[in-house]
Coordinates of C-alpha atoms and ligand atoms in Angstrom, one line a residue:
X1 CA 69.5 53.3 -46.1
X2 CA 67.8 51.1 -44.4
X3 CA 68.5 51.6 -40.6
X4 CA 66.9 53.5 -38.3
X5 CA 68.8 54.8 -35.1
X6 CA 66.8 54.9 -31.8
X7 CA 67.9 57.5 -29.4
X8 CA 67.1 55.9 -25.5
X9 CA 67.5 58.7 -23.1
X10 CA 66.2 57.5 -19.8
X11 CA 67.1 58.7 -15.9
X12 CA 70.7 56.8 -15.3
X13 CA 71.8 56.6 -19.1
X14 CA 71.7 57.3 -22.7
X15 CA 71.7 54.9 -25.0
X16 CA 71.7 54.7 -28.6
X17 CA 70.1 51.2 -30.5
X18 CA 70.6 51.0 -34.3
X19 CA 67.9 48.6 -35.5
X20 CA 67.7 47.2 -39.5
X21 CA 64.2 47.1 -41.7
X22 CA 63.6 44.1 -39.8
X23 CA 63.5 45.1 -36.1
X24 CA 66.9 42.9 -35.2
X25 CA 69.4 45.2 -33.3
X26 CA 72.6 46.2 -35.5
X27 CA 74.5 48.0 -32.6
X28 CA 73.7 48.9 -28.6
X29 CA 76.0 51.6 -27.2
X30 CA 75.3 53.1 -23.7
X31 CA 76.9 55.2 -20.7
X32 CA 75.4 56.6 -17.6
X33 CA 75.2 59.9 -16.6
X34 CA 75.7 61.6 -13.2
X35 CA 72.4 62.1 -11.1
X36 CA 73.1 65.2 -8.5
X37 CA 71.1 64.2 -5.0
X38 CA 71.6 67.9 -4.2
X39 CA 69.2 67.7 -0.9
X40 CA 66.4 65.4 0.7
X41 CA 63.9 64.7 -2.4
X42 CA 66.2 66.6 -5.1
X43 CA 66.8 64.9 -8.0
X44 CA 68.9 66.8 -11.2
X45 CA 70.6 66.1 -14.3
X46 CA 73.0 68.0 -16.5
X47 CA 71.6 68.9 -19.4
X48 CA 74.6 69.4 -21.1
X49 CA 76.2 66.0 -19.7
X50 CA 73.3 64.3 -21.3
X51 CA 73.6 66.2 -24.7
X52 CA 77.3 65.1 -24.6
X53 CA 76.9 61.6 -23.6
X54 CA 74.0 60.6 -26.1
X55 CA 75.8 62.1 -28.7
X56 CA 78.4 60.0 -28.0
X57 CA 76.3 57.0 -27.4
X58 CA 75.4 57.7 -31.3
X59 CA 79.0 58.0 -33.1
X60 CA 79.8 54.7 -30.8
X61 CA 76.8 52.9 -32.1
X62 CA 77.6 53.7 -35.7
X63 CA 80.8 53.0 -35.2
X64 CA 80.3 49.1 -33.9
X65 CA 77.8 48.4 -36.3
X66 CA 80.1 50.1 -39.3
X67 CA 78.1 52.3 -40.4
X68 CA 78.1 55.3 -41.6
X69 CA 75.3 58.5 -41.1
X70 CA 74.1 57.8 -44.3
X71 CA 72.9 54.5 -43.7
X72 CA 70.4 55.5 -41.3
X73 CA 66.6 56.3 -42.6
X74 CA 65.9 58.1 -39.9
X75 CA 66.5 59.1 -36.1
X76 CA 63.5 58.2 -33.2
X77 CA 63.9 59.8 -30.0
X78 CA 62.3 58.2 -26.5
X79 CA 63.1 60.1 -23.5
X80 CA 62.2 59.9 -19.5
X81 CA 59.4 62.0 -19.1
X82 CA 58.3 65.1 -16.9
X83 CA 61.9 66.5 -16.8
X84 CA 62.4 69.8 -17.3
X85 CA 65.3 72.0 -18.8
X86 CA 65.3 75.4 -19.1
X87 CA 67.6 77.5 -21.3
X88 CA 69.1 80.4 -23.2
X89 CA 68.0 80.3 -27.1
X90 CA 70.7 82.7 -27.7
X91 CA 73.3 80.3 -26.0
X92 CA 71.9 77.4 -26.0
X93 CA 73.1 77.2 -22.6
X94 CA 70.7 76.3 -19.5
X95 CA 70.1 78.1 -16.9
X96 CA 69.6 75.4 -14.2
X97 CA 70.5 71.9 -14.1
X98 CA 67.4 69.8 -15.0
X99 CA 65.3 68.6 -12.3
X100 CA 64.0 65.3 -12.8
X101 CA 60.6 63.8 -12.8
X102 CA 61.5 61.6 -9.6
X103 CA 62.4 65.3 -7.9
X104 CA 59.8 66.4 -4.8
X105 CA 60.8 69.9 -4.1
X106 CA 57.9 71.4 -5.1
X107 CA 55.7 69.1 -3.1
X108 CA 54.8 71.9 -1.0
X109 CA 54.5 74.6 -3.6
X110 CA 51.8 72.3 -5.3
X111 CA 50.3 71.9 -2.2
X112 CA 49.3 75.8 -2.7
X113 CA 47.2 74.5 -5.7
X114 CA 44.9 71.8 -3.8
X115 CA 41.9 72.8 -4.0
X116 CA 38.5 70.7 -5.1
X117 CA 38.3 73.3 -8.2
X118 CA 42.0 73.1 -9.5
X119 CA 41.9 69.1 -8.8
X120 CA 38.8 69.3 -11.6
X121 CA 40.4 71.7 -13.7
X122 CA 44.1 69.6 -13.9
X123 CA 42.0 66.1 -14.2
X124 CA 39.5 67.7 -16.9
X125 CA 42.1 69.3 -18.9
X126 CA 45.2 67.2 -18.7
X127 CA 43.9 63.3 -17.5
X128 CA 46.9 64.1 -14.8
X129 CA 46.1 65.1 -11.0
X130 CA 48.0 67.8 -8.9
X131 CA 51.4 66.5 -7.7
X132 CA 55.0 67.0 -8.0
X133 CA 55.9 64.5 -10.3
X134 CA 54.9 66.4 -13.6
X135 CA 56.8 69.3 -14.8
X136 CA 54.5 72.3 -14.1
X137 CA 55.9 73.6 -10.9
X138 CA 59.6 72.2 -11.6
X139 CA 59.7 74.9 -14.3
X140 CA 57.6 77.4 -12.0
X141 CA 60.5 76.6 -9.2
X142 CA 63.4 77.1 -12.0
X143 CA 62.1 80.5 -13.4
X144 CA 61.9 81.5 -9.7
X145 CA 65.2 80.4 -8.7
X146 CA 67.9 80.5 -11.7
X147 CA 69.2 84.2 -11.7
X148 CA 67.0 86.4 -14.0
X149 CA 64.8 83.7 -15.5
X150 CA 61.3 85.4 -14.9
X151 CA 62.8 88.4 -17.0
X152 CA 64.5 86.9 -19.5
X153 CA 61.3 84.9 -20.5
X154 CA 59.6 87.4 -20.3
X155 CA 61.5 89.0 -22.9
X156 CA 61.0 85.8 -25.0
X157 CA 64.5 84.6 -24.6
X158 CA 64.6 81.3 -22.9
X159 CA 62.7 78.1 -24.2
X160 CA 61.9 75.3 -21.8
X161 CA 61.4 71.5 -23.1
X162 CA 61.4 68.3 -21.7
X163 CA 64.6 65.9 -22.5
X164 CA 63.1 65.1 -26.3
X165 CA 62.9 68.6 -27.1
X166 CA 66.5 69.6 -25.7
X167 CA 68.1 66.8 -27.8
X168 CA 65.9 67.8 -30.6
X169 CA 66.9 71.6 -30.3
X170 CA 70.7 70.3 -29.9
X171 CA 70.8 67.8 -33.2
X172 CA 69.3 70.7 -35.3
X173 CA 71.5 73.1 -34.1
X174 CA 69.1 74.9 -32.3
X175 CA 66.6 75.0 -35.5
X176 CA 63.6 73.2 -34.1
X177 CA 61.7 73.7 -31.1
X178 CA 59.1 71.2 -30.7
X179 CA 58.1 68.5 -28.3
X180 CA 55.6 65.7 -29.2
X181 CA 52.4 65.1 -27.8
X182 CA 53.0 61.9 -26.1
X183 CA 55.6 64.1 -23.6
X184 CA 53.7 67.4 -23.8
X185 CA 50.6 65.9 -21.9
X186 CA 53.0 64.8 -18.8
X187 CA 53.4 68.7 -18.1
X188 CA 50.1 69.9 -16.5
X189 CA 50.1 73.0 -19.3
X190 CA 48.7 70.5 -22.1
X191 CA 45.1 70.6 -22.9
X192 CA 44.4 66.5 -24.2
X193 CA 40.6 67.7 -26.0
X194 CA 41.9 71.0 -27.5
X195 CA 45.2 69.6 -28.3
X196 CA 47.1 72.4 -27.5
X197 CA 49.1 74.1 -24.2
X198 CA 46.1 75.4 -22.3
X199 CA 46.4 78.9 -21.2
X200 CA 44.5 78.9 -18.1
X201 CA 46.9 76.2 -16.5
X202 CA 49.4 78.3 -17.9
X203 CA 48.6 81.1 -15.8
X204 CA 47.6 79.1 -13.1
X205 CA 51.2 77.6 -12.6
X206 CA 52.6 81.3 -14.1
X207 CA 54.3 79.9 -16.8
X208 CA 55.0 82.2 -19.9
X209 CA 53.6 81.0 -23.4
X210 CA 56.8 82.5 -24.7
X211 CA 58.9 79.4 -23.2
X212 CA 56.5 76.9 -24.8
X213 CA 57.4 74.3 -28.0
X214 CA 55.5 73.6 -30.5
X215 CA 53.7 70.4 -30.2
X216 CA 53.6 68.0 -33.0
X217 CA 52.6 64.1 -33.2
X218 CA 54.5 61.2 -32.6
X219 CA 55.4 60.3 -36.0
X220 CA 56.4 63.2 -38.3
X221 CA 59.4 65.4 -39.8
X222 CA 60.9 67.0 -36.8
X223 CA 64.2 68.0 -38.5
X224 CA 67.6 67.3 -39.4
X225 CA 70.6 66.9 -37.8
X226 CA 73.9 69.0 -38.2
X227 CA 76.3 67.8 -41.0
X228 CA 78.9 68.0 -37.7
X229 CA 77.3 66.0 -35.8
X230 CA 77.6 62.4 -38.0
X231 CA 79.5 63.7 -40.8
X232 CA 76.0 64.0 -42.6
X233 CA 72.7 64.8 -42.2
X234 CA 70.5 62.6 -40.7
X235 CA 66.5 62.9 -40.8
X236 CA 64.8 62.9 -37.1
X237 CA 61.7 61.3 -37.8
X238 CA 60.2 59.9 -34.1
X239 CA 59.2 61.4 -30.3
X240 CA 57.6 59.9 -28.1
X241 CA 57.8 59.2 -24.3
X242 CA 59.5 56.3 -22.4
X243 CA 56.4 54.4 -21.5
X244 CA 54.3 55.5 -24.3
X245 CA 57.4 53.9 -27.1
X246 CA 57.3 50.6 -24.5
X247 CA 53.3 50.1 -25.7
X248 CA 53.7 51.3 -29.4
X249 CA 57.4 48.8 -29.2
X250 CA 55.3 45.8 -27.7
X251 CA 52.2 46.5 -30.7
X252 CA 49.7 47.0 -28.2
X253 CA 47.8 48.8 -31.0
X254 CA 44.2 47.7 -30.6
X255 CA 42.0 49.1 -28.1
X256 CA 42.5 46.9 -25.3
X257 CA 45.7 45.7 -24.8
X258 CA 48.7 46.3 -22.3
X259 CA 51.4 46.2 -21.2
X260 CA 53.8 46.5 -17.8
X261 CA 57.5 47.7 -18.0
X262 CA 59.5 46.1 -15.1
X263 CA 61.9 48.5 -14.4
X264 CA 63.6 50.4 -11.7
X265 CA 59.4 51.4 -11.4
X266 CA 57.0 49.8 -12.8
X267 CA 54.2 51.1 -15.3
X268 CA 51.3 49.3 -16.8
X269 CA 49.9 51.2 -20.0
X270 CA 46.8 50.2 -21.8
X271 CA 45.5 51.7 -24.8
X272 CA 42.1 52.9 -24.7
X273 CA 42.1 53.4 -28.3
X274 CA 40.3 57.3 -29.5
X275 CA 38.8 57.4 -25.9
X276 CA 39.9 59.5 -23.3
X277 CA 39.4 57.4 -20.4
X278 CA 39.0 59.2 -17.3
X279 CA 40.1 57.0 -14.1
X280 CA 38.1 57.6 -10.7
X281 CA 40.5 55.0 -9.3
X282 CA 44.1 57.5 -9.2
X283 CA 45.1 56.3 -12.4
X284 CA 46.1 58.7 -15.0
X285 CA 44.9 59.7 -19.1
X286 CA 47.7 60.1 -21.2
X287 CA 48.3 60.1 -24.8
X288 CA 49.4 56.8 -26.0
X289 CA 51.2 58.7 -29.3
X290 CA 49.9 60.2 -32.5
X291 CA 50.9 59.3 -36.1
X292 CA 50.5 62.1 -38.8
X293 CA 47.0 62.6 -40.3
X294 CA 45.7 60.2 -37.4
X295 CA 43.8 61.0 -33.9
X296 CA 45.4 60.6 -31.0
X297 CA 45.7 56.9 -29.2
X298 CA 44.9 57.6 -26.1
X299 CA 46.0 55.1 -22.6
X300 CA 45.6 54.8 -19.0
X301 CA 49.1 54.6 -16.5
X302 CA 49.5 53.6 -13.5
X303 CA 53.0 53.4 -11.7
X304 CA 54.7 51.6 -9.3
X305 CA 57.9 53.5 -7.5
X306 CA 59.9 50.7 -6.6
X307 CA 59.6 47.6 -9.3
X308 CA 62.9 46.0 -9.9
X309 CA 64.1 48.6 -7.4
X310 CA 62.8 46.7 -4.8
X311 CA 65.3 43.8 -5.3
X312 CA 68.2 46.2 -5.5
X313 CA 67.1 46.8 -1.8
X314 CA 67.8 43.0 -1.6
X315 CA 70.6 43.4 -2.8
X316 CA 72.4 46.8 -1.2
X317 CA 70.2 47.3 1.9
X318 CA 69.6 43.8 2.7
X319 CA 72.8 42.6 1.1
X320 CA 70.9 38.6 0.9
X321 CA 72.0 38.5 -2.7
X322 CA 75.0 39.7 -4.5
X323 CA 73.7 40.7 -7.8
X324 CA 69.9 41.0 -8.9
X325 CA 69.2 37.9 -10.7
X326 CA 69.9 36.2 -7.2
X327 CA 66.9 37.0 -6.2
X328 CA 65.7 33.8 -8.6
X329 CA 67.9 30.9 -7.0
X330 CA 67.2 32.3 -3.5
X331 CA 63.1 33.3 -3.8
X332 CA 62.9 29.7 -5.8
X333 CA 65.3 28.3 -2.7
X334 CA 61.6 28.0 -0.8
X335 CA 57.9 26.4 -0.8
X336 CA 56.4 29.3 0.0
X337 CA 56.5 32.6 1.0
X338 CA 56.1 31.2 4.7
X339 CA 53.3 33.7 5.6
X340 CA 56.2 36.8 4.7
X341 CA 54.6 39.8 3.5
X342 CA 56.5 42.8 1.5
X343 CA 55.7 45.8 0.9
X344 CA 57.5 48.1 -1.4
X345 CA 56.2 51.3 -0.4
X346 CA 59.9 52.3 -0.3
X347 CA 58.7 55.7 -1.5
X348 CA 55.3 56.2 -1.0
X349 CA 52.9 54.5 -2.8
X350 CA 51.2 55.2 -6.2
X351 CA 48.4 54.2 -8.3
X352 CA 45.9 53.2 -7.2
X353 CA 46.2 54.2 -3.5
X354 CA 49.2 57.4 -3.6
X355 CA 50.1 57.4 -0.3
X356 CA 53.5 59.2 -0.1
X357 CA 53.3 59.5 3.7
X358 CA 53.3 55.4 3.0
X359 CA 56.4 53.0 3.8
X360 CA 57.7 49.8 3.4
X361 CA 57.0 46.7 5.4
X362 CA 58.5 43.1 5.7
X363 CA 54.9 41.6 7.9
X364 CA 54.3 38.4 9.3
X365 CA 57.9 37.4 10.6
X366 CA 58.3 34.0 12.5
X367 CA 61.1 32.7 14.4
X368 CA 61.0 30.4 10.7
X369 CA 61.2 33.2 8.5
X370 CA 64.8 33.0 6.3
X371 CA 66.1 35.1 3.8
X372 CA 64.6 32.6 1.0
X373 CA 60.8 34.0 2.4
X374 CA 61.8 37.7 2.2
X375 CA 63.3 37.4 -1.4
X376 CA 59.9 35.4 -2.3
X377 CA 57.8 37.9 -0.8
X378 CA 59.4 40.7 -2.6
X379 CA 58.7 39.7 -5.9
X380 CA 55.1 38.7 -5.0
X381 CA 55.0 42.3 -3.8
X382 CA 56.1 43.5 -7.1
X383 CA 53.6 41.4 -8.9
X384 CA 51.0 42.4 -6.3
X385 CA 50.6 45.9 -6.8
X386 CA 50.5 45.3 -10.8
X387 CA 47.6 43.3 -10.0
X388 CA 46.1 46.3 -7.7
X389 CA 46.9 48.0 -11.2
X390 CA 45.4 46.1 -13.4
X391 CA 42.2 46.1 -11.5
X392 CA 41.9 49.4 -11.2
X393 CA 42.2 49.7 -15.1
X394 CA 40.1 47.4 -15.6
X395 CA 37.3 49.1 -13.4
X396 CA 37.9 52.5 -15.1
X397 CA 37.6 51.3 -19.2
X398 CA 35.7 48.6 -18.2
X399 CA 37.4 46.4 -20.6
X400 CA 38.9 43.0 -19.5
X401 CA 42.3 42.5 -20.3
X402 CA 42.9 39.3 -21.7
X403 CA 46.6 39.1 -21.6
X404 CA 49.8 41.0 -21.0
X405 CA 52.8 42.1 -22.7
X406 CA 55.8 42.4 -20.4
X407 CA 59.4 44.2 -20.7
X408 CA 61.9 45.8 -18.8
X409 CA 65.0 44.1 -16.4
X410 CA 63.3 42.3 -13.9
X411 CA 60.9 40.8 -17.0
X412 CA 63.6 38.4 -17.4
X413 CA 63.1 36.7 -13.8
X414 CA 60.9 33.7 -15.0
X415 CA 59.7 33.3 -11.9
X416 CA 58.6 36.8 -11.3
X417 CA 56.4 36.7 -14.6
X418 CA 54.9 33.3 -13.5
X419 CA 53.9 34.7 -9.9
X420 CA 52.7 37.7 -12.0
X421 CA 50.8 35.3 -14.1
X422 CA 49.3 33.6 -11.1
X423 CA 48.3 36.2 -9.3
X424 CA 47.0 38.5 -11.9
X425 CA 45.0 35.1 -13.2
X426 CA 46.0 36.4 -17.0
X427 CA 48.5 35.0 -19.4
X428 CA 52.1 36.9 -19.6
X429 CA 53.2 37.1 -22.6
X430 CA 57.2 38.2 -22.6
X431 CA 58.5 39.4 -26.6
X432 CA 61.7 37.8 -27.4
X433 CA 63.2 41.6 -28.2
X434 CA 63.0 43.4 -24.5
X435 CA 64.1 46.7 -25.8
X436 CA 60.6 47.9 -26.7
X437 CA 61.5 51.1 -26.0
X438 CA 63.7 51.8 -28.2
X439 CA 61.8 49.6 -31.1
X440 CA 58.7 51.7 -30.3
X441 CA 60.8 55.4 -31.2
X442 CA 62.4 53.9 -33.8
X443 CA 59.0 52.3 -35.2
X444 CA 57.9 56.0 -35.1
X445 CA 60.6 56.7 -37.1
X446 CA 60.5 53.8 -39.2
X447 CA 56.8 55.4 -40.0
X448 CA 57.8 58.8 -41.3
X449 CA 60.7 57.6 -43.6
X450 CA 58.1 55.2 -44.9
X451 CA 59.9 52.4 -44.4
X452 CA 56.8 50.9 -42.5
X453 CA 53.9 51.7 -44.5
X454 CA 51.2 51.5 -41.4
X455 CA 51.4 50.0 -37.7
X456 CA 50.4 46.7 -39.2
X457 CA 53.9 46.3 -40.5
X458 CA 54.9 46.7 -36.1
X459 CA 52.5 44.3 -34.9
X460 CA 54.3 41.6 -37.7
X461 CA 57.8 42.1 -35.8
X462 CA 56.4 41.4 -32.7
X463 CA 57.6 37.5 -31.2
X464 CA 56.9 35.7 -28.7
X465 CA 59.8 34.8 -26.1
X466 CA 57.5 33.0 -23.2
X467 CA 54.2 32.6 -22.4
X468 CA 53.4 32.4 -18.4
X469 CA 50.3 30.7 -18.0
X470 CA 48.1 30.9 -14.7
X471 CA 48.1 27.7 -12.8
X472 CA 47.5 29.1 -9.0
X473 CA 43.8 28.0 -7.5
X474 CA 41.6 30.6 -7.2
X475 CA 41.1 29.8 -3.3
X476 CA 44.9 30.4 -3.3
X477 CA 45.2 33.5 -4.8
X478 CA 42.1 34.8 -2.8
X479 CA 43.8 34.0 0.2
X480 CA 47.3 35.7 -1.4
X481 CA 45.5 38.9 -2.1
X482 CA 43.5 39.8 1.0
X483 CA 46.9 39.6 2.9
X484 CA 48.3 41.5 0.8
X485 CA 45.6 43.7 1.2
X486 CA 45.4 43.8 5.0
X487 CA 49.6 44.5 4.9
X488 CA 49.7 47.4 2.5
X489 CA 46.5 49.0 5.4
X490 CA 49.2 48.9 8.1
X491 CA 51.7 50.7 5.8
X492 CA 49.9 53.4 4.8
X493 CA 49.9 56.7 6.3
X494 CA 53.8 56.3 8.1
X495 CA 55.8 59.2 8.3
X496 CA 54.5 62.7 8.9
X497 CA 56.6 64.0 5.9
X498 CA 56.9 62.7 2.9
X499 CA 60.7 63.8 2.2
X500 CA 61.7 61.2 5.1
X501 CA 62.2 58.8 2.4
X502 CA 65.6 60.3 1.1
X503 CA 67.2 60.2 4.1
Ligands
LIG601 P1 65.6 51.0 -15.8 O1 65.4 51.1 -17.3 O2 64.5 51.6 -15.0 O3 67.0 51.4 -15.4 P2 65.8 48.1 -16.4 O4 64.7 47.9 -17.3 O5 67.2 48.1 -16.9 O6 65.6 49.4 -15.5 O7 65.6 47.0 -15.2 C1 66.5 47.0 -14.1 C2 65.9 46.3 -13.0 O8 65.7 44.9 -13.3 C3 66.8 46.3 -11.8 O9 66.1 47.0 -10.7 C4 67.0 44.9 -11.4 O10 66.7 44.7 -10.0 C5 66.0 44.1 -12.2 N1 66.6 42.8 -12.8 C6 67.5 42.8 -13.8 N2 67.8 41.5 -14.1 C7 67.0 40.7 -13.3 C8 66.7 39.3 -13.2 N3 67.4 38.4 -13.9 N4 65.8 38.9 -12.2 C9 65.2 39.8 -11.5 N5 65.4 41.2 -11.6 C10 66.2 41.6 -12.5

């Protein structure tokens, strides 16, 4: 028994990664689910569908790597974040379809909430600000608008979790009702000094206590699964949020260190160790994770909408390039970017400057300008507002990072981590394993069945792929930055309403 099965839930698929003792990956096995674009902004899931297709993902996975439920130690779960799922405990049936973290249709309703005071009280209590991302008034709007839900929680007979604790509820059969910490504090109901859901933002966003899990760390003995499910028994053993598994997958266990997931978004994490740092440049305080018997690690986010989403806008808007990895050969295809500027405010902007009334630019177009400049200027517009980022972190813990730890798709573009490099004036270090998010649940889980006796025994499977070192002159990248700068000024403040971006 000496695997460990990593359950990868994340906003376009489940996946399910079987790694051995060692860290190397036995078996992959993965399938998308359908994403319902029901209006302008709307974003949902079905709950159900994803329950189906992750179990699935787990009997494939076992399968290819001929194994059997026994085998496996232990089950880690890493999930996207902030999505909520209501349903029946009787049933087990939901009573909406999830909405999902990307959704905005509550962007108004939380506008009701923006007040000076309530901006303290979220910030003091939760390290989060007011805004429609988090899950507060997604289950607020679903208990107002799935037939009967205010009564029937009221009555105690509906539970609510984020996607870790609806798989968890499903494997056990609907024994276990728990979420982890590292996914409670995304909701805007979780208190990060008590440690517990707060009851004033409870009743601030009306959301009955009744509905709530029980919150438990990162690392601990969440249940079993059904004997249905894999013929046996299988211990789950690991929760813990997409991001959050990234850092612990990457070992950025010291106090300190970082690291920046290049995916459809982009988010850089850095652990700030037993301090809760609180950011006065938009970035958030979130719980790294929690190991049994230990404190919590706590980190600062920030979050890019459009990372490697930017050059599948290359790709299907712009159609310059036929498949992402294009955008190498065609970016590399010229000197420079030709005095192009991109940028990626497809969405809105986030950290550090959230702007969702912001859009995207292509600036400083000459008659010269080719496809080859645009492709360039994209990915220096990636790696530009990680560097905006990084600042900002850096201001708020006052720490200086010294390197960073890079994962995700677009982290395999060799030429996006060296403009990264350049830009950000730090080493990029790139792990040879790029599925960090899966290592870092099923390190949690790793951790429980005591198959790793501390986080030491993570930092030793951690290898080195690449190292990007910084070569660009500082007059350079001066000179790169303020027009960056002066380009993201003119694309601020764009549309009148933010849900323009859907359409
Ligand atoms: P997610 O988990 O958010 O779905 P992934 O981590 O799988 O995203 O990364 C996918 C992104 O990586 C895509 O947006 C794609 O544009 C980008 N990508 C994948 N391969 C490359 C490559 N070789 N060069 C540049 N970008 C790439």
């Amino acid at each position: 028994m000496t695997y460990l099965m990593a359950l990868d839930e994340g906003t376009t698929s489940c996946r399910t990664i079987i790694f051995d003792a060692a860290g190397k990956v036995a078996s992959t096995a993965q399938h998308e689910f359908q994403q319902y674009f029901t209006k302008p902004g709307w974003v949902e899931h079905d709950a159900l569908e994803i329950r189906d297709t992750q179990f699935k993902t787990m009997r494939e996975a076992l399968e290819q790597a001929d194994l059997s439920a026994s085998d496996i130690a232990s089950i880690g779960i890493t999930n996207q974040r902030e999505t909520v799922v209501l349903w029946d405990r009787q049933t087990g049936e939901p009573l909406h379809h999830a909405i999902v973290w990307q959704d905005r249709r509550t962007a108004d309703d939380m506008a009701r909430y923006d007040t000076p005071a309530h901006q303290h009280l979220v910030r003091s209590r939760t390290g989060l600000r007011l805004d429609p991302y988090f899950s507060a008034t997604k289950l607020a709007w679903m208990l107002d608008h799935a037939d009967g839900a205010r009564a029937a929680a009221q009555a105690g007979q509906l539970a609510f979790g984020t996607i870790d604790s609806w798989l968890l509820w499903n494997l056990t059969g609907g024994a276990v009702h728990a979420t982890d910490v590292s996914n409670a504090c995304r909701t805007l109901l979780y208190n990060l000094e008590t440690q517990d859901w707060d009851s004033e933002l409870l009743a601030l966003f009306d959301i009955p206590a009744s509905l709530l899990p029980e919150v438990r760390p990162c690392s601990c003995a969440f249940g079993t699964t059904t004997s249905e499910l894999l013929g046996s028994p299988v211990a789950i053993g690991g929760m813990i949020g997409d991001q959050q598994s990234a850092l612990f997958g990457q070992a950025c266990l010291e106090q300190g260190m970082a690291k920046t997931t290049y995916g459809t978004g982009c988010f850089l994490l850095m652990n700030t160790g037993e301090d809760i740092v609180r950011s006065s440049h938009g970035l958030l305080s979130t719980v790294a994770w929690q190991l049994e018997g230990s404190a919590p690690v706590h980190a600062l986010e920030g979050s890019i909408f459009m990372g490697g989403a930017s050059i599948q806008w290359l790709r299907d808007g712009l159609g310059i390039i036929d498949a992402a990895p294009d955008v190498n050969a065609l970016a590399g295809s010229v000197a420079d970017n030709g005095g192009v500027v991109v940028v990626p405010a497809f969405a809105g902007m986030g950290a550090p400057i959230w702007d969702p009334y912001a859009r995207a630019s292509i600036q400083g177009l000459t008659r010269g300008s080719t496809a080859g400049h645009i492709a360039l200027a994209t990915l220096e517009g990636i790696a530009c507002q990680v560097v905006d980022l990084l600042h900002a972190m850096e201001q708020d813990s006052g720490v200086r990072l010294s390197e960073v730890r890079v994962d995700g798709g677009a982290a395999a573009s060799d030429l996006l981590m060296q403009i990264q490099a350049d830009l950000l004036d730090r080493p990029v270090l790139r792990p040879e394993i790029l599925e960090t998010t899966a290592m870092g649940a099923a390190f949690m889980a790793g951790l429980s069945a005591g198959i790793y006796s501390s986080d030491k025994d993570i930092a030793e499977q951690w290898s080195l792929d690449r190292r990007f070192q910084p070569v660009m002159e500082d007059a350079s990248r001066a000179s790169h930055m303020s027009i960056w700068h002066k380009a993201v000024e003119r694309s601020k403040q764009w549309v009148d309403d933010e849900k323009t971006h859907e359409s």
